[in-house]
Every structure is written in C-alpha cells, then in structure tokens.
XYZ file of C-alpha atoms in Angstrom:
494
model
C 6.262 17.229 6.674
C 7.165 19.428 9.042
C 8.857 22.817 9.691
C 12.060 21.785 10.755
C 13.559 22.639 13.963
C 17.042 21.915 15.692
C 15.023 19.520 17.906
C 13.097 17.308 15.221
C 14.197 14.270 15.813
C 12.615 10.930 13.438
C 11.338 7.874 15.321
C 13.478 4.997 14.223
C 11.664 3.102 11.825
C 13.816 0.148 11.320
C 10.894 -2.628 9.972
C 11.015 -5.732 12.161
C 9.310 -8.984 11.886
C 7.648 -10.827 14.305
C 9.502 -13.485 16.137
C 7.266 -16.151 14.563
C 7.701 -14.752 10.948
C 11.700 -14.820 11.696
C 11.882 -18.651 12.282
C 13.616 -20.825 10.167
C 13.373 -25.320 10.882
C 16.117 -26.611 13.049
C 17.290 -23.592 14.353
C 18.182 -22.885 18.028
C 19.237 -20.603 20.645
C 20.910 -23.012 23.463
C 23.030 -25.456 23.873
C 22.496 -28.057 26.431
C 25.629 -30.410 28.475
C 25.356 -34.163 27.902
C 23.331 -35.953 30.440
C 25.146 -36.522 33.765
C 22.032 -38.041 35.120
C 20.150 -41.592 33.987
C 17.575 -40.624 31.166
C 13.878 -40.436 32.309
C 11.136 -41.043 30.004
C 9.000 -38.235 30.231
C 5.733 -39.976 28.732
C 6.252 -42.814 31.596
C 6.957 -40.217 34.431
C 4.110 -37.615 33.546
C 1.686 -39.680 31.714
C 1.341 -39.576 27.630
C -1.538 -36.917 27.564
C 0.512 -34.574 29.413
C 3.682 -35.060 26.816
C 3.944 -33.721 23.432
C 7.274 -33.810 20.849
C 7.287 -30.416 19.587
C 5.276 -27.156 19.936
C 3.907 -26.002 17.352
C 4.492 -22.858 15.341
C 6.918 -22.218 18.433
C 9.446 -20.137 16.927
C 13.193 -21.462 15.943
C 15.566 -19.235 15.891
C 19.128 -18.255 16.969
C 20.403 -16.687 20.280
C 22.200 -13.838 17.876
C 18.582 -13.399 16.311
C 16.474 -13.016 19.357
C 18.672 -10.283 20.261
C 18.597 -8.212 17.923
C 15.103 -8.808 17.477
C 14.266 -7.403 20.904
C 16.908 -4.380 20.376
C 15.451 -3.391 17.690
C 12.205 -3.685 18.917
C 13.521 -1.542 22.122
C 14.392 1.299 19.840
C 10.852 1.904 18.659
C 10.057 3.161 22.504
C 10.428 6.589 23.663
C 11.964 6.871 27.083
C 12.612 9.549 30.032
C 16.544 8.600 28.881
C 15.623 10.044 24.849
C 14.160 13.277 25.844
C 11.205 15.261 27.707
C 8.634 13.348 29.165
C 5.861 15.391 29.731
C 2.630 13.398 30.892
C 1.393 15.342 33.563
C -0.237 14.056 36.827
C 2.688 11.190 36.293
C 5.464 12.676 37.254
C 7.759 10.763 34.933
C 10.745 11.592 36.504
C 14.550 11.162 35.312
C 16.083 8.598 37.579
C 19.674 9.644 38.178
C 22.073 6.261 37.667
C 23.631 6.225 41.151
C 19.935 5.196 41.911
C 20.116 2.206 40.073
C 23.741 1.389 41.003
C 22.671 1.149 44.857
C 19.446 -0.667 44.246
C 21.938 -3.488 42.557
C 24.699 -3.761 45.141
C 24.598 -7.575 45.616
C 23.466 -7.737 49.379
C 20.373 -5.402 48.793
C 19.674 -6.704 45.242
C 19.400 -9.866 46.554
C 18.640 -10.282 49.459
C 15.670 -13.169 50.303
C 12.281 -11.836 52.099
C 12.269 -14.733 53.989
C 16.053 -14.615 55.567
C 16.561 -14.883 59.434
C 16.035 -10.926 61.002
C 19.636 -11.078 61.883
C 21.018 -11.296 58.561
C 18.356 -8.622 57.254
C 19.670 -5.735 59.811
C 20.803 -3.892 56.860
C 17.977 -3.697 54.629
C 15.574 -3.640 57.561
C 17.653 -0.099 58.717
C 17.003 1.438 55.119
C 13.223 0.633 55.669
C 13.486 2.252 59.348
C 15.548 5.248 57.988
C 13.261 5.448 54.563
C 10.216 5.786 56.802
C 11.811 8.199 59.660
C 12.795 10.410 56.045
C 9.176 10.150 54.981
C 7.713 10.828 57.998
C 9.478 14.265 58.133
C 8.921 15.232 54.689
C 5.235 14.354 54.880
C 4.686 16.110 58.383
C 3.171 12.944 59.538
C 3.683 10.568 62.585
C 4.190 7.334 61.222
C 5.098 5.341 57.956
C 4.469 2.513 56.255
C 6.017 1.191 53.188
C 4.066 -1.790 52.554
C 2.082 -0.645 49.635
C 3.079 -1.897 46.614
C 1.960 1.056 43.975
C -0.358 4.671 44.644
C -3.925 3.025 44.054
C -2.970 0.374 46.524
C -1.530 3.327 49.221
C -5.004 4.510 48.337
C -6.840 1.388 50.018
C -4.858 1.324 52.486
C -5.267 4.827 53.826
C -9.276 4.239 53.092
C -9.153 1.455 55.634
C -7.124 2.539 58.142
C -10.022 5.420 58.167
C -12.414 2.848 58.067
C -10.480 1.157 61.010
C -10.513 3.754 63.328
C -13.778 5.264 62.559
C -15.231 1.633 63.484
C -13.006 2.115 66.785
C -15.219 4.924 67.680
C -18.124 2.919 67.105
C -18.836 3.986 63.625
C -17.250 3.507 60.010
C -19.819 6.033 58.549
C -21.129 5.135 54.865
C -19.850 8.059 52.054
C -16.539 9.392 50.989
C -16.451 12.549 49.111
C -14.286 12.905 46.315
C -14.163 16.439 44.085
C -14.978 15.961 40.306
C -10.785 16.723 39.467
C -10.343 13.686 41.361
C -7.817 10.857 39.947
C -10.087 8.009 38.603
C -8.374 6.065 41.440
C -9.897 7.455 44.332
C -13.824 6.911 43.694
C -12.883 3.236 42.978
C -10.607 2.917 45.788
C -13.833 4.400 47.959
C -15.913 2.141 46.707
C -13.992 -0.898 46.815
C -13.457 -0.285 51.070
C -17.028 -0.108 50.942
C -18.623 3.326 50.782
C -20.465 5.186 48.422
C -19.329 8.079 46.870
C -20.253 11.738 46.584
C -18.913 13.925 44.397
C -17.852 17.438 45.000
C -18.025 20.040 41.938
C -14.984 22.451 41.067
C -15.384 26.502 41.616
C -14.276 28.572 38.461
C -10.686 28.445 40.031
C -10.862 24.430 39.498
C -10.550 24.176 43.699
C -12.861 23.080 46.269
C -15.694 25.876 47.288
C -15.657 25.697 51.364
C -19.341 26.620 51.394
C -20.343 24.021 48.908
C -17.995 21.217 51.096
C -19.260 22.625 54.174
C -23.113 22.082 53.143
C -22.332 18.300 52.123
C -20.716 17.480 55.301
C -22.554 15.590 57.908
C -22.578 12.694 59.655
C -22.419 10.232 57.389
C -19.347 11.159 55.899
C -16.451 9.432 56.624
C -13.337 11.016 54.885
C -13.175 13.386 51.865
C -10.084 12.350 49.703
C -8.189 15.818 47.811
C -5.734 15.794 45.669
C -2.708 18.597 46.539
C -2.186 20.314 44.280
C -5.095 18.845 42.519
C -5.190 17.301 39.366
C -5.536 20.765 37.374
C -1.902 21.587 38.957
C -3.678 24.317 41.133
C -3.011 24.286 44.594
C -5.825 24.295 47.176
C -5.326 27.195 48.582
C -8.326 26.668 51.609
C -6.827 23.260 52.423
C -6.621 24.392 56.019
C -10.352 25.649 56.129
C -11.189 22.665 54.484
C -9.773 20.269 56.764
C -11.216 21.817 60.014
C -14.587 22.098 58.151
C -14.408 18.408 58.126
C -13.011 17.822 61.244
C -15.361 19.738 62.590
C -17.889 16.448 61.911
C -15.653 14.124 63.160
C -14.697 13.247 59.534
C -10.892 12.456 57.973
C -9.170 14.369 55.753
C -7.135 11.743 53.078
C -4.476 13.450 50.980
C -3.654 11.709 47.316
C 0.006 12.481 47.297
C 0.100 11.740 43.433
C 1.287 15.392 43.064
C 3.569 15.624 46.040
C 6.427 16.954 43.442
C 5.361 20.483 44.075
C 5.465 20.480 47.331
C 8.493 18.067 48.971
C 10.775 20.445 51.426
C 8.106 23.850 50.915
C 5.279 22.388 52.670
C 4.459 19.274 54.348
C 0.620 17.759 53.890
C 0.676 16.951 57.670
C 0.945 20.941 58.952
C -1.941 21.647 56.677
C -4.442 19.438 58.353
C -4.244 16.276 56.606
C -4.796 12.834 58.958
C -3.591 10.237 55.698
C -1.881 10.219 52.408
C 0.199 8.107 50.339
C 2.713 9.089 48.430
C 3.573 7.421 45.031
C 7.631 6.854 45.827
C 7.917 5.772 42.124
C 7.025 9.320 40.926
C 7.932 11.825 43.539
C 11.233 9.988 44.612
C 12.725 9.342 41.116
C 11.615 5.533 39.798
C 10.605 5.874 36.337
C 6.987 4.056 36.310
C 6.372 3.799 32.893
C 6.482 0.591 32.211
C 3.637 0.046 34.452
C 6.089 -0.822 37.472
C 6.838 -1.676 39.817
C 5.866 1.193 42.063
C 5.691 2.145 45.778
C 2.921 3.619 47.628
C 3.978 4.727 50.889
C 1.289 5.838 53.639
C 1.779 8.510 56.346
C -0.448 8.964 59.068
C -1.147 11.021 62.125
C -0.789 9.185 65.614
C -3.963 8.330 65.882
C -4.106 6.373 62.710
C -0.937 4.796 63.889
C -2.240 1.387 65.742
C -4.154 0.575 62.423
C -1.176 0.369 59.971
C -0.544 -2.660 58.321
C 1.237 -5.754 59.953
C 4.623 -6.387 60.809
C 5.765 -3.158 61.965
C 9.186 -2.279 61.523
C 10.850 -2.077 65.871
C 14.361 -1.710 67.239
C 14.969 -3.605 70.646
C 18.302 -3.599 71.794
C 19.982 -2.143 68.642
C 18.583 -4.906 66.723
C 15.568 -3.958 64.220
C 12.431 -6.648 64.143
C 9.497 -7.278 62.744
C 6.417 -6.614 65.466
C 3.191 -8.649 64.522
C 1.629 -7.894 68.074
C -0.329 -5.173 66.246
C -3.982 -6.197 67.599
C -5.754 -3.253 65.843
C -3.474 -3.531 63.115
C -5.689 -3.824 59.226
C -3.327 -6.618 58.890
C -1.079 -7.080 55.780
C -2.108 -5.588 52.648
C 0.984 -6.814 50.206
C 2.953 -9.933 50.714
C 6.669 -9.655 52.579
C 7.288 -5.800 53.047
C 6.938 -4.062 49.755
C 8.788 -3.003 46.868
C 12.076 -2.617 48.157
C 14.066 -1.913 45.315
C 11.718 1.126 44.856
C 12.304 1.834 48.489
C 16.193 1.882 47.970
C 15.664 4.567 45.459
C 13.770 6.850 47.011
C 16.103 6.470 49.955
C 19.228 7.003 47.969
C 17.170 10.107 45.924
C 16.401 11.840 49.251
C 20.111 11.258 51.169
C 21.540 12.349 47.709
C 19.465 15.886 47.521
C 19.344 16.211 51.246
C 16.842 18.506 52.661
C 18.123 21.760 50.834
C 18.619 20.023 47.755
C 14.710 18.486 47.986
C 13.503 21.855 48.408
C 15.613 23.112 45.479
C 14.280 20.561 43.259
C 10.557 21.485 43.702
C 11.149 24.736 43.242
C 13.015 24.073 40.069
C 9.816 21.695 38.863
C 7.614 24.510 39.909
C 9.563 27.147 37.865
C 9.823 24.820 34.782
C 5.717 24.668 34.684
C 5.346 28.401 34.788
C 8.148 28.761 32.437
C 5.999 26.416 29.710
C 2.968 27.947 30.978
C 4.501 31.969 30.225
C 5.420 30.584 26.550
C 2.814 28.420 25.361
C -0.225 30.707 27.084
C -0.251 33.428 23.916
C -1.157 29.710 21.607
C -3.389 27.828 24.106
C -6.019 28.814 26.479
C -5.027 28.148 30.173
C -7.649 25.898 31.755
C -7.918 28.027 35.120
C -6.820 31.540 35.857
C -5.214 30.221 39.354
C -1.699 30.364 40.028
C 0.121 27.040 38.446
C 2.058 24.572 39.979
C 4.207 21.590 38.692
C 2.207 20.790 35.937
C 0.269 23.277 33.696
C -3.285 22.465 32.064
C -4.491 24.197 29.140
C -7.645 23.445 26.987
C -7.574 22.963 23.283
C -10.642 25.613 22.625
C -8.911 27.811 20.034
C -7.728 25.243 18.101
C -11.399 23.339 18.195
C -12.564 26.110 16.640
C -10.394 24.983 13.524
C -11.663 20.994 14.040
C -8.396 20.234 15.694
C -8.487 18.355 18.910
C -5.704 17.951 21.972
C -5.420 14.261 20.963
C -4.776 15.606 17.032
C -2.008 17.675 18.572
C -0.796 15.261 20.511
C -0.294 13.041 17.327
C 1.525 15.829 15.970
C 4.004 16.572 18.533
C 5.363 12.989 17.901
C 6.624 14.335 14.829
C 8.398 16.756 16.905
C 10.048 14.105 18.371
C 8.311 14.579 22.163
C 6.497 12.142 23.311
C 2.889 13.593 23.820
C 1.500 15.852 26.944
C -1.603 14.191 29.072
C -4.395 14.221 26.907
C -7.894 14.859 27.879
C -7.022 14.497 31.655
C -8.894 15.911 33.763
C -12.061 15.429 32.058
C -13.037 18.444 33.670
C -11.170 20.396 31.435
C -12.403 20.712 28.087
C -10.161 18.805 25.477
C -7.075 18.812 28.698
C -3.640 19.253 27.578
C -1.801 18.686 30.711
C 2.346 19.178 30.738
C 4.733 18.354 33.760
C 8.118 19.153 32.379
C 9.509 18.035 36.317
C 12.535 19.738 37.472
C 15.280 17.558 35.676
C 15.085 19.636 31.921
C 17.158 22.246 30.903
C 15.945 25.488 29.407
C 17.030 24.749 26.350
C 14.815 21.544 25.853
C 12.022 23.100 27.263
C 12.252 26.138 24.731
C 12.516 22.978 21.953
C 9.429 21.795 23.395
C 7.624 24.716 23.403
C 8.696 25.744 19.852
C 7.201 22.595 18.455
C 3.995 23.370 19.975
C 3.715 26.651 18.830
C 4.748 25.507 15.044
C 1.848 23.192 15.522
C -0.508 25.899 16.486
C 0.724 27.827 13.458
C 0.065 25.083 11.032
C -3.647 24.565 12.713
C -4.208 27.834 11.622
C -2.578 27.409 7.625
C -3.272 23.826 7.034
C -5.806 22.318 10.154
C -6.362 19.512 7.888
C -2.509 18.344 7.549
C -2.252 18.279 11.590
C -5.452 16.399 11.952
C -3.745 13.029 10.235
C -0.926 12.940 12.145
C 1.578 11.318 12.625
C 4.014 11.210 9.724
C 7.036 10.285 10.931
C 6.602 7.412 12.991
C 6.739 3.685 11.916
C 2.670 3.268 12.211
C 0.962 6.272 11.336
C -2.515 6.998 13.240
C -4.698 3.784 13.877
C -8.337 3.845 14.571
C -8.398 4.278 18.319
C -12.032 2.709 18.745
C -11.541 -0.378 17.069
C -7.927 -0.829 18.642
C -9.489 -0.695 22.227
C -12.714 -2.856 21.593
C -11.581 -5.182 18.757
C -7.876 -5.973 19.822
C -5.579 -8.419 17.858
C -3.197 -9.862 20.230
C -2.809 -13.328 18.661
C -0.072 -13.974 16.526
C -1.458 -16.229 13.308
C 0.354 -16.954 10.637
C-alpha cells in the first residue's frame, strides 16, 4: 500500500454488473399512451422475415436501474473536474462552466444547419467574430473553422499547400516531417499524397538548420513543425528555418497542437509560418477526452486565402452570407460549417480572458511546467537540457536501471490518485514521461502531484518490485496490455 499523503485519494470501487447480468423477465423502463391511431400489423406492413417478437438476451430492466447503473459506472472515470490532468501534448484543459452555459442557450444550442441565412445572423456573427479573434491571435490572414478535429485541420492545411503549389504549376512530391513529429502529420502527408521524409532531432531535441537546409530542394513541398515541438522545447531557429525553406519556394505548415504556450506572447504568423491549425478543443478550453468532438481551425497567409474550404463566411449590406463563388476554393472538407458548439467555446474562452488575460494564462501554463520540472528534476532525468515550455518531458533512465519502466510508474501514480502523465510519447525520448499541468492548477495540487512522484521514486529504490505490479487501489488491477490490444473481448455472452 502506499505511503500516505494528504492527496491519496482511492478510486471508487463500487462492483457493478453488466446491464445484461442485471435483467430480471418482465421488467421495463417505459411506459407507452394507448393507441390514438388504428393498429398496424407490423408482419403485414414490413414483411414476416423482417419482424421478430422479442430480442433476445436484450436486457429488462427498470428506468430507476439503468440509472444508477450508468452513475455508477460514471464514477469509475477520472475527469479534468476530479483533479490534475496531466497528459501532455493534450492539453486537457479545465473548461470553466460559463463555457458550457453559453454553448446551451436555446437559440445557439439549437439552432438547425440548414435554417434560412436570415434567421442564422447570430450564429453566423460568432463564426465571423471567432475567426477575426483567431486570425489575430494566430498572426495570420484568414480563418476557417470548418475542420472538425486537429488531424482533420491537418489535411486541410496539406491541401491548401497542395492547392496553391499546383497553381504555380507544381504540387511537388515530399513533405518533411522531424522525427518529434505527432503521429498525425506523416499520415496526414501521406494521405494528400506525398511521401515523406523525415528530419532527425539535434541533442537539444530541435531542428538542426544545416541538416534542414541540406534536405531542401525542389521537390519538397512543405515541411510540417510542431511549436513548441512535441518535447515541449521551443524552436528557437523557427525564423531561419522558415526562410531556409522559403528560400526553395517551399511552405512552412505549423501543427498548432501546442499553441498553449504561446497564445498572446507570440503569434506563429510573425515567425514565418504560411499554415497551421489550431486544435480549439485543447488550446481554447473544450475538454477532448472523450474523444470529442473537437475543432480544428486553419489560419493562413493571404496567399493561401482563395484555397480555403467552401462556403466562406461574407457580410454584404450588414447581413452575413455564405459565399460558394470560391472557384479555387479545395471545396468542403466537413459537412455544414463545423463544430459549432466547440466554436462557441472557444469564442466565449477568448472574450472572457480578453487579450491580457490570454497572455496571462500562457504564462501561468508556462510557469506551472517549470515549476514541476524544478521539483521533480533531482528524481527524473530531463529528456533535453533546452529551456521548457508548457509541458515538461523527462526519461525514465534512473529508474530502468532498477527494472522499473515510465508505464510501471504510471500504474503507480493511479494509486496516488492522478491520473497518469503521457507515457512513452515522443518515442524519441527514451521511456517519455511527458506532464502538462496547463495553467488552471493551483500550487498546492501541483506540489501533491509532485510529492506522489517522488514517493514513487523512493519506493523504486526500497522495494522496485512492489511498484512494478501496480496498481493496487483501483477496481481492476494491471491487465496484460498485449493481449488486451490484439485479443479484445467486446461481446457480452452470458
């Protein structure tokens, strides 16, 4: 068990059955009004085959039941709204509640996608204002919020590269992509049709000019970077790097996955960057951890602009519309116009904050990461001796050397009552333990956090063994990984 500290706090282990295993004959959860209509025999209507009486093994059970089946299910998660969430390169941000409340106010909540222009002026002016916002706080020229999520923003600012590299007569063949690269971006290369070439990490974890500089020709169409890249280091010869490519007629696309550290200090755009997306979900405060939905907003320099994805948002005698004469538009890449109720969030994050209160915030995320980074750096070797900025990435070397692993420690922090860092992300790091504490957590549960780590490191060193079977305290206790991933049981049989 462990040492105890004030911030221990036990997963819930309430058991609960299955929904199947709870179902008793002739139970039910409705009740249905007498027919008001004649009867219609569903056998003669739909045909026989297509009819049966009863489903079987479908589970009968009260309303009262279900209920409390799924609560108690609920409490078995660990949420942003429990305690720290530290995955790094996620940004899992805490979504203040006046977000949610104007994402439901009735006429935005629901409002219809297909409704007449002139009964959309409202929602179509926080698209219009949402972008403007955007725009400025990504130093770019134009917007557009069509994207649905970041890999999609991805794609999108891949072709519109494509598109106006074929404009000039040529869409080129390779992409180059460093090896701290999200997964995400050699895919999304690949997938617009290029081939990728992958650019190796100095001792710093950046980009090496000279190294860039000697891959560049004329084949290469865009290099995609991550800033700060995905070893929380910023690049620090962005500028150098962008004229380098420039220089060969090449484009420079941005993966704004990371754009916490940098919202209101500096602005991708000044720095030489021609696209990026920006994942609204993360940056601008809509918890994503549920896998969605998301919002992957593109910015791009003027001359990118005629390629953005159709309808374009336009205002014509004080009345905003929806502007398909886009002729070198890539066309639509999302049905209707995106995720809006992501879109109402970021937009009611960035008026609540203001400009000031933006830049406060990534300073305060930046300061958190080098607070973790001061504590936790005497118990676990820092990946790269660069300057750190929202997130901080260690390696698990020391403790390897007693046959315990980042994902071992990981297990064990559950104990603690955290929910576990980024674990072997970026695989350039050797056994990764990457931690984003974001600017939302107090001192206090930061110094919690940081305490439980460094009680772990102390029992790696008295009793390796005991942290290496963790967890204790949770409802399921470790399960073999492998055989989870490639032998899944997802069918309920009784």
């Amino acid at each position: 068990m462990p040492k105890t500290l004030g911030k221990i706090r036990p997963h819930l282990t309430q058991n609960e059955s299955l929904l199947f295993e709870l179902s008793h004959p002739g139970k039910t959860g409705y009740q249905l009004p007498e027919l008001d209509v004649p009867a219609v025999d569903a056998a003669e209507a739909l045909g026989g085959e297509n009819v049966r009486t009863e489903i079987e093994n479908f589970p009968e059970v009260s309303e009262v039941e279900v209920i409390r089946h799924f609560t108690r299910l609920s409490t078995w998660n660990y949420g942003i709204d429990l305690g720290l969430f530290p995955l790094g390169s996620c940004t899992m941000k805490y979504n203040p509640r006046i977000n949610e409340a104007v994402a439901r106010i009735e006429g935005l909540a629901w409002a219809h996608p297909y409704q007449p222009e002139s009964l959309s002026q409202g929602a179509m002016e926080i698209a219009a204002v949402l972008e403007q916002y955007l725009g400025e706080i990504f130093g770019m020229d134009a917007v557009t919020l069509q994207p649905a999520a970041g890999a999609h923003g991805e794609y999108t600012g891949i072709m519109l590269i494509r598109a106006y590299l074929e404009s000039q007569g040529n869409p080129r063949r390779k992409v180059l992509v460093p090896d701290s690269a999200h997964g995400t971006n050699p895919a999304t290369a690949i997938i617009a049709g290029y081939e990728v070439a992958t650019l190796k990490s100095n001792e710093q974890g950046m980009i090496d000019p000279a190294v860039l500089e000697a891959a560049v020709d004329d084949s290469v169409a865009a290099m995609m970077i991550t800033n700060p890249n995905t070893v929380g280091v910023f690049e620090e010869n962005i500028v150098k790097i962008a004229a380098i490519l420039h220089a060969k007629g090449a484009q420079v696309y941005m993966d704004g996955a990371n754009l916490n550290a940098l919202v209101g200090v500096a602005r991708p755009g000044d720095f030489g960057i021609d696209v990026l997306h920006s994942n609204l979900h993360k940056t601008f405060s809509t918890p994503h951890g549920g896998g969605g939905p998301g919002a992957g907003a593109v910015g791009v320099k003027s001359h990118l602009e005629p390629f953005l994805p159709t309808p374009r948002l336009r205002q014509a005698n004080g009345q905003w519309t929806w502007d398909y004469n886009c002729p070198q538009s890539i066309g639509r890449v999302r049905a209707y116009y995106g995720n809006f109720g992501v879109l109402v969030r970021a937009l009611a994050y960035i008026m609540a904050h203001g400009g000031p209160g933006l830049r406060k915030a990534t300073l305060d995320a930046l300061l958190n990461a080098n607070y973790l980074r001061a504590k936790l750096a005497p118990y676990f070797q820092i990946a790269y001796d660069a300057p750190s900025m929202h997130e901080c990435v260690f390696e698990d070397t020391r403790q390897e050397a007693k046959g315990v692993r980042t994902g071992d420690i990981a297990k064990r922090l559950i104990d603690y009552g955290f929910h576990p860092y980024t674990v072997s992300f970026p695989m350039i790091v050797h056994g990764a333990l990457m931690i984003e504490p974001t600017e939302t957590e107090s001192k206090q549960e930061l110094d919690a956090f940081c305490e439980s780590l460094i009680a772990i490191s102390n029992e790696i060193d008295t009793d390796p063994e005991m942290v290496k079977h963790a967890p204790y305290m949770t409802r399921t206790s470790r399960v073999d990984e492998v055989t989870a991933a490639r032998k899944p049981i997802v069918r309920w049989k009784p």
